[in-house]
GROMACS .gro file of C-alpha atoms in nm:
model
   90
    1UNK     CA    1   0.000   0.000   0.000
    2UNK     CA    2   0.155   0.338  -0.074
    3UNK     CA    3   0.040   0.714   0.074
    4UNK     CA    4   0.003   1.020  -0.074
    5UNK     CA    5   0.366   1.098   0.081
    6UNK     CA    6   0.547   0.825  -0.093
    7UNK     CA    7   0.435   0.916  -0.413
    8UNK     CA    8   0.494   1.306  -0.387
    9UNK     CA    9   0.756   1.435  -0.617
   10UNK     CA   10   1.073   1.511  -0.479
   11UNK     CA   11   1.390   1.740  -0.611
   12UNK     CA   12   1.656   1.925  -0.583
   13UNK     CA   13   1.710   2.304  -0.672
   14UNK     CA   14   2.094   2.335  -0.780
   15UNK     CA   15   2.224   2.710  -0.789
   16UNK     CA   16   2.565   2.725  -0.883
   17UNK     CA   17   2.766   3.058  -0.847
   18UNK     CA   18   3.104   3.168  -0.864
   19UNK     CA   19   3.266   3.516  -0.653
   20UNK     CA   20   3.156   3.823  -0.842
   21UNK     CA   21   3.553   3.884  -0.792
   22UNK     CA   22   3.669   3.593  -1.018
   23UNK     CA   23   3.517   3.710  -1.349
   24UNK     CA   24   3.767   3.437  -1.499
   25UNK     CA   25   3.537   3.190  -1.373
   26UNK     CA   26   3.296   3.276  -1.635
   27UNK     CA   27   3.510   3.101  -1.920
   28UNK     CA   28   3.481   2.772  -1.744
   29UNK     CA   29   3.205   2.578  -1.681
   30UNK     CA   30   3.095   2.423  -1.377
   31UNK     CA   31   3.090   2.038  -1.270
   32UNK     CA   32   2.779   1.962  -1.062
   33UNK     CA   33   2.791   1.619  -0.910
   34UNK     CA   34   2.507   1.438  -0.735
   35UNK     CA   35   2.592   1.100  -0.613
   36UNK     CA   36   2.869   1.037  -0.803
   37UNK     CA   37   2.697   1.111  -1.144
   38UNK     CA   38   2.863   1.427  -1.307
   39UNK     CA   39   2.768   1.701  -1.554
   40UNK     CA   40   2.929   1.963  -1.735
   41UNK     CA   41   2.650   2.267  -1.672
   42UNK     CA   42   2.634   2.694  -1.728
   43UNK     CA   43   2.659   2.881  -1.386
   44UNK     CA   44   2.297   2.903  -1.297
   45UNK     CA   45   2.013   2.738  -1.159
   46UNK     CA   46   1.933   2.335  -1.221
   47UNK     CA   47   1.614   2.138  -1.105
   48UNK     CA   48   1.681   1.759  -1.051
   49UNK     CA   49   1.342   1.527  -0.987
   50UNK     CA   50   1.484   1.275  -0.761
   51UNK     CA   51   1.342   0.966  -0.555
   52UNK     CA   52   1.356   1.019  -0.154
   53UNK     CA   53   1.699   0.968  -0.020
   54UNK     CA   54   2.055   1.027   0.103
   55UNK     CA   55   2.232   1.214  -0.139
   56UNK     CA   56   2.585   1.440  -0.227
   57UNK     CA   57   2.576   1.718  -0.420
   58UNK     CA   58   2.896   1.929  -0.489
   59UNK     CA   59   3.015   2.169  -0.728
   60UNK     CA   60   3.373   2.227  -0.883
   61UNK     CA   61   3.543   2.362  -1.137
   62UNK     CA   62   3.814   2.219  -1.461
   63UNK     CA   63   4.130   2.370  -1.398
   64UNK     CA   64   4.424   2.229  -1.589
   65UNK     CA   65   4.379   1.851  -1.559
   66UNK     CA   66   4.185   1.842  -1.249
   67UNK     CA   67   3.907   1.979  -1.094
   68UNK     CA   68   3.948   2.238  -0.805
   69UNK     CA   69   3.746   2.452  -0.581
   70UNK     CA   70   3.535   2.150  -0.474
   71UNK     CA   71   3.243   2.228  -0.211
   72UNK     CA   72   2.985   1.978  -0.135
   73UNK     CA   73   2.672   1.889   0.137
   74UNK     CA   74   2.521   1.577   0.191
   75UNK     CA   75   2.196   1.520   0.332
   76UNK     CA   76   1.873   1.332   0.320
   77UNK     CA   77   1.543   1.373   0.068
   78UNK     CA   78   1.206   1.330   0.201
   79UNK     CA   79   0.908   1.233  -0.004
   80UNK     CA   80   0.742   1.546  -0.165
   81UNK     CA   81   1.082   1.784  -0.011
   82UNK     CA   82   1.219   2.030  -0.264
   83UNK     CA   83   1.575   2.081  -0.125
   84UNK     CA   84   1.761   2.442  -0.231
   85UNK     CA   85   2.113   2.450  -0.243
   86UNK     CA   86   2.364   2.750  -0.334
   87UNK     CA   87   2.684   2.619  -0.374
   88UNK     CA   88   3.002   2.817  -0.490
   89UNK     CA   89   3.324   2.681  -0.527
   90UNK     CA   90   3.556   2.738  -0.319
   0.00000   0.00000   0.00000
């Protein structure tokens, strides 16, 4: 038997943003990952529909051969949650 709860949509609202400061950052692009799984995306704002859950979200940057700057949170979904999360690398 499910509820109402279990079936609610759940997501996650991604903001990624650089320092004002560091307009160099705008000629890269930044490397949200959520759970291991990683995209390439525009500094901005990214809406992921998710199933409840524990999850890692961080953001980086490419710099040479690696990527630096990494920030990241961890936390748990709940059924119908819509988590927001500003994260800047560091």
């Amino acid at each position: 038997m499910t509820t109402a709860a279990s079936n609610a949509k759940s997501s996650i609202e991604v903001t990624v943003t650089h320092n004002p400061f560091a307009f160099f950052y705008k000629a890269l692009t930044a490397t949200i990952t959520i759970n291991g799984n990683i995209e390439r995306k525009p500094w901005g704002k990214y809406v992921y529909d998710l199933p409840p859950g524990d999850y890692e979200v961080a953001a980086s940057y490419p710099w040479i051969l690696r990527e630096c700057g990494k920030n990241s949170v961890r936390f748990t979904l709940a059924p119908g949650q819509t988590k927001k999360l500003d994260i800047a690398p560091g």
